[in-house]
PDB file of C-alpha atoms in Angstrom:
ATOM      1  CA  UNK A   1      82.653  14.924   6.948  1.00 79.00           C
ATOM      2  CA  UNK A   2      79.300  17.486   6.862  1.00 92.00           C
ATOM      3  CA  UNK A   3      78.437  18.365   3.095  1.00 95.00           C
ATOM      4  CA  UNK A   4      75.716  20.983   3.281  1.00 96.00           C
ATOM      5  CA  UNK A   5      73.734  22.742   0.255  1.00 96.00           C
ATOM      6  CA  UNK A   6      70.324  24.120  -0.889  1.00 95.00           C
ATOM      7  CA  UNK A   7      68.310  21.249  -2.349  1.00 94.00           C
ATOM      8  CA  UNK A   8      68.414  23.479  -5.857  1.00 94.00           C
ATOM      9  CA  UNK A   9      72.296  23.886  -6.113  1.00 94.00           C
ATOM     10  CA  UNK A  10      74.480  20.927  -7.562  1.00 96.00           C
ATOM     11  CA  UNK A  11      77.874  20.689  -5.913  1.00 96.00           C
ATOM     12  CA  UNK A  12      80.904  19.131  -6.471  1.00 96.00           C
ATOM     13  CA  UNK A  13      82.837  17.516  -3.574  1.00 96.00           C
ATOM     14  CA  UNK A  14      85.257  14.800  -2.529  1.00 95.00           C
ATOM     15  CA  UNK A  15      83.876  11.680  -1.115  1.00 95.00           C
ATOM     16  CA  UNK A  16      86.140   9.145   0.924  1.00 94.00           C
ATOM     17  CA  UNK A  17      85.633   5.498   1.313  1.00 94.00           C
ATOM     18  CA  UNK A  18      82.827   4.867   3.953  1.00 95.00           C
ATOM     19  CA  UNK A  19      78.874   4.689   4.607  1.00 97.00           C
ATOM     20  CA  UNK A  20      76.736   8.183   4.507  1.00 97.00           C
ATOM     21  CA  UNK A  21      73.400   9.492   5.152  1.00 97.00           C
ATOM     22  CA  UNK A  22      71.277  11.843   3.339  1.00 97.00           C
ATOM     23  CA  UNK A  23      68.972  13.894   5.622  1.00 96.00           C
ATOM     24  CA  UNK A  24      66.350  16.594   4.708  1.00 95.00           C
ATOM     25  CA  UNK A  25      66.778  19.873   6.362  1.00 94.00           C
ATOM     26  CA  UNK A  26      63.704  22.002   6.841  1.00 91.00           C
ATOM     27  CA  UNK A  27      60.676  20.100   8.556  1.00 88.00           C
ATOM     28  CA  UNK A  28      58.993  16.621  10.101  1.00 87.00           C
ATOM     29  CA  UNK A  29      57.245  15.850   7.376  1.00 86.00           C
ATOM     30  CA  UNK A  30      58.038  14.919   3.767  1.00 88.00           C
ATOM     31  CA  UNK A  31      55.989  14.141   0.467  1.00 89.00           C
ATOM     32  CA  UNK A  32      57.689  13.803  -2.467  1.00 90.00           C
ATOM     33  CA  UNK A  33      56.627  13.062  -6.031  1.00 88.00           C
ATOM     34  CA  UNK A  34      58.005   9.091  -7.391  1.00 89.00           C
ATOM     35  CA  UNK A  35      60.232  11.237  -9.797  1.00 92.00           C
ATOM     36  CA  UNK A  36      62.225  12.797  -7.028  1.00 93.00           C
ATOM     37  CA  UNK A  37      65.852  11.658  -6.610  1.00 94.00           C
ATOM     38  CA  UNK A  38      69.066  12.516  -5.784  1.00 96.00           C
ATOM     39  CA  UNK A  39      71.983  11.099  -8.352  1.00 97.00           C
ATOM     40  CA  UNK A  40      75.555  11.316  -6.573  1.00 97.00           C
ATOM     41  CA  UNK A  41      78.065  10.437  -9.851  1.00 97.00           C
ATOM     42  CA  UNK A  42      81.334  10.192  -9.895  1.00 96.00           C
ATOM     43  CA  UNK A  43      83.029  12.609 -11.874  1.00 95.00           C
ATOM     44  CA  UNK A  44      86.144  10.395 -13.347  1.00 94.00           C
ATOM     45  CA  UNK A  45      83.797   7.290 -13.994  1.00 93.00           C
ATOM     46  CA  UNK A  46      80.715   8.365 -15.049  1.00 94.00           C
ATOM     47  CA  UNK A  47      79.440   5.783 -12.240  1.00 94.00           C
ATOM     48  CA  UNK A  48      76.210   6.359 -10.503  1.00 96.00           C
ATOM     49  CA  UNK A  49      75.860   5.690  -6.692  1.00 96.00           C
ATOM     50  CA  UNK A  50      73.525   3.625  -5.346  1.00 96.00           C
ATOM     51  CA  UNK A  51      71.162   4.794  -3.154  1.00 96.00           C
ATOM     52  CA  UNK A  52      68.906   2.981  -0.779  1.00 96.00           C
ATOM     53  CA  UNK A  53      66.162   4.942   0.629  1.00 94.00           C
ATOM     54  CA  UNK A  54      64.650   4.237   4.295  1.00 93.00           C
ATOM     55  CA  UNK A  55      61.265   3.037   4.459  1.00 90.00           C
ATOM     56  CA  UNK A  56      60.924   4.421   7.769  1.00 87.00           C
ATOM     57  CA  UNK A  57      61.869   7.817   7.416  1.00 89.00           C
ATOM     58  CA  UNK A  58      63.354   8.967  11.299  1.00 89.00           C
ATOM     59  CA  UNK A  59      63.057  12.172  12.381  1.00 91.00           C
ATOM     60  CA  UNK A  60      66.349  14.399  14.198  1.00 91.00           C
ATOM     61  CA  UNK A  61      67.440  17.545  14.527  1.00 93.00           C
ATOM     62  CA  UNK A  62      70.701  18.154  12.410  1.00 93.00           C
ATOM     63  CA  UNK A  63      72.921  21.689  11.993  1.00 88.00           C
ATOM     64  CA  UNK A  64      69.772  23.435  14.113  1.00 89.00           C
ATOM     65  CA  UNK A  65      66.848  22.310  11.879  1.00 92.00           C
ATOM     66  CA  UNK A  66      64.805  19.648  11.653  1.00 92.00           C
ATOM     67  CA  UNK A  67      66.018  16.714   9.461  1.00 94.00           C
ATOM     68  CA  UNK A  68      64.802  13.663   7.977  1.00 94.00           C
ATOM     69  CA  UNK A  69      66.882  10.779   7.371  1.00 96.00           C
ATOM     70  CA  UNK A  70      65.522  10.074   3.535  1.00 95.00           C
ATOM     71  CA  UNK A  71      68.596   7.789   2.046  1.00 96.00           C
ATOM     72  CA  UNK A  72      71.942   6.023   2.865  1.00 97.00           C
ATOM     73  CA  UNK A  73      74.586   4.431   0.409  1.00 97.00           C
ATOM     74  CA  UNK A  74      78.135   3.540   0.492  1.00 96.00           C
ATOM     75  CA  UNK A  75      81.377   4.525  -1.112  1.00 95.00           C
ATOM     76  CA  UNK A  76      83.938   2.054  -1.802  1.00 93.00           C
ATOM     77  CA  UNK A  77      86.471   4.287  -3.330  1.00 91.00           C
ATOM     78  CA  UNK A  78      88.107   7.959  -3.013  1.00 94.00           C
ATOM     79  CA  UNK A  79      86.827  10.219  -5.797  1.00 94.00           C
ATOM     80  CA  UNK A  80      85.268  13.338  -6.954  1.00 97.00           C
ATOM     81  CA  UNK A  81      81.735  13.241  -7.137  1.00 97.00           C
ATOM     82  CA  UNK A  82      78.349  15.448  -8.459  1.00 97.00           C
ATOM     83  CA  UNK A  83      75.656  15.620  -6.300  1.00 97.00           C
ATOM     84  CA  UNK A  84      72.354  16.894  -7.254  1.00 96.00           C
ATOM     85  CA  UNK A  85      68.699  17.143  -6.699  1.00 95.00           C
ATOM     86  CA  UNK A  86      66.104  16.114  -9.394  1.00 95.00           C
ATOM     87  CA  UNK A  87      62.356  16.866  -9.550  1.00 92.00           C
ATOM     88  CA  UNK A  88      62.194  18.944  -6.019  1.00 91.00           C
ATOM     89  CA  UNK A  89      59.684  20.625  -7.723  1.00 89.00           C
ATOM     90  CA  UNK A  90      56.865  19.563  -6.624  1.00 83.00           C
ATOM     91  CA  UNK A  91      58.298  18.365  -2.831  1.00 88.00           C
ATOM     92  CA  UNK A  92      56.370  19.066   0.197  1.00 88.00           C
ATOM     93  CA  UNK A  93      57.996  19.753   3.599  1.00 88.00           C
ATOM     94  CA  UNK A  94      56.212  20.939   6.684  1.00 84.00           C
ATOM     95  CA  UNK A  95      57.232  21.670  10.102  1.00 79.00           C
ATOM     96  CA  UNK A  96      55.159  19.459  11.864  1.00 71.00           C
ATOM     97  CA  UNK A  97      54.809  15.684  11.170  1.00 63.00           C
ATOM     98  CA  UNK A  98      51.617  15.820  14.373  1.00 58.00           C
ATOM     99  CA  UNK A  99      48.874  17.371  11.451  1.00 50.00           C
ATOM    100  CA  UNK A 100      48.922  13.771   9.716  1.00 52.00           C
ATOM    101  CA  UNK A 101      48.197  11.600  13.031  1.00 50.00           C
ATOM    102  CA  UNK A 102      44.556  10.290  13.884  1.00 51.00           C
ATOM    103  CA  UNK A 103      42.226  12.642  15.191  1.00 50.00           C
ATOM    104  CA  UNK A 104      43.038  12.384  18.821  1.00 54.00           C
ATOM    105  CA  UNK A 105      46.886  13.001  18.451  1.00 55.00           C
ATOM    106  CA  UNK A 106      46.276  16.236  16.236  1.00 56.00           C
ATOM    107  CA  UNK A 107      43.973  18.705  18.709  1.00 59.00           C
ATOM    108  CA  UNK A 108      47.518  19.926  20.054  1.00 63.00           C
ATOM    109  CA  UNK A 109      48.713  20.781  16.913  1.00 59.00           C
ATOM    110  CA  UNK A 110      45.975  21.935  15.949  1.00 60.00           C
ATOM    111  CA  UNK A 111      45.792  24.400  18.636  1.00 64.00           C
ATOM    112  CA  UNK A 112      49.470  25.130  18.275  1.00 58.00           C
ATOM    113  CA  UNK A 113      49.110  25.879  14.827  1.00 60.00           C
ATOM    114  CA  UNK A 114      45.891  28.357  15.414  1.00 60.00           C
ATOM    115  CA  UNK A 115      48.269  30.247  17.882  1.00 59.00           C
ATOM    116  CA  UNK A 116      51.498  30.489  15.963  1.00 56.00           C
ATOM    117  CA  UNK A 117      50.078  29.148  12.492  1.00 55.00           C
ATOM    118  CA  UNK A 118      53.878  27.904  11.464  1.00 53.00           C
ATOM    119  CA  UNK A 119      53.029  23.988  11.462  1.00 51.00           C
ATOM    120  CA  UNK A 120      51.024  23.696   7.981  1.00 60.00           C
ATOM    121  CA  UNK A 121      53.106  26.615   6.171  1.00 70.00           C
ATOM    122  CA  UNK A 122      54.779  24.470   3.785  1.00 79.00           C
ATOM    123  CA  UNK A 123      58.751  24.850   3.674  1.00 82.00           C
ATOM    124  CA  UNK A 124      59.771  27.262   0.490  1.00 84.00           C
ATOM    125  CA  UNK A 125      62.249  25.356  -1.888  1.00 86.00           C
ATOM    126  CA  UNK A 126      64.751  28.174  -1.118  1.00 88.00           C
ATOM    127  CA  UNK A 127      64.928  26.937   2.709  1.00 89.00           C
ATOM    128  CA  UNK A 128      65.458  23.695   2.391  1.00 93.00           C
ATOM    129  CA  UNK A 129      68.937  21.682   2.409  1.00 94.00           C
ATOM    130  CA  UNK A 130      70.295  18.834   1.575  1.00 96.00           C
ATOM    131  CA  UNK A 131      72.920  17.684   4.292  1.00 96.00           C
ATOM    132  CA  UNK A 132      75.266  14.333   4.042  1.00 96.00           C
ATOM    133  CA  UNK A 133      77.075  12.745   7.136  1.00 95.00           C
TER     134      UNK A 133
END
C-alpha cells in the first residue's frame, strides 16, 4: 500500500496492521528545523502513532524522484488515520547530497552544478511529497 501527498496537504486514509516507512520525495539532502514532525492519529481513538526516525537517513529513488527514508513506525490495528506535516516551513531539500562532502568529493559537483546549476536550487515546498510504503 503507496500513500502519496504534498508535504502541505493533510490526508485521511486507511492504515492496515503492519510496519511502514516514511520517505521524502524531492532531493538527497535534508535539513529540517527540531520542530518538524509528522503526527499520524487515529481518527476513532484520538491515539498518536509512534514514530521512530532513522539516524542514518538512506538515500533511494521512489515513484521517479529522489527519496529519503526519514521515519518508520508500526501499526498494530486496522483504522482510519490523519496524517499530516507540521513545521515544513522552514525545511530544506536539495538535489544533491555531494555539495556537503569534504573538499575533495565536491569538485564534481561543483562542476556539475556550474554547468546545469540544479544541485544547490533548494526544492520549493510545493514539490515536495510525502510518500508511505
Amino acid at each position: 500500500m503507496n500513500i502519496k501527498f504534498n508535504i502541505q496537504e493533510t490526508i485521511e486514509s486507511e492504515l492496515f496492521y503492519g510496519s511502514y516507512v516514511i520517505y521524502i520525495l524531492g532531493g538527497h539532502h535534508i535539513k529540517t528545523n527540531p520542530d518538524f514532525y509528522i503526527q499520524i492519529k487515529n481518527t476513532e481513538t484520538n491515539e498518536d502513532i509512534e514514530l521512530k526516525e532513522f539516524n542514518l537517513k538512506g538515500r533511494d529513488f521512489k515513484s521517479g524522484k529522489k527519496a529519503i527514508k526519514f521515519y518508520s513506525f508500526d501499526i498494530n490495528y486496522y483504522g482510519k488515520f490523519k496524517i499530516s506535516v507540521h513545521n515544513y516551513n522552514d525545511l530544506v531539500l536539495k538535489d544533491s547530497i555531494l555539495e556537503f562532502f569534504p573538499f575533495p568529493f565536491n569538485i564534481p559537483n561543483i562542476v556539475m552544478s556550474k554547468v546545469f546549476g540544479k544541485s544547490r536550487q533548494n526544492t520549493s515546498i510545493d514539490a515536495i511529497e510525502i510518500l508511505i510504503q
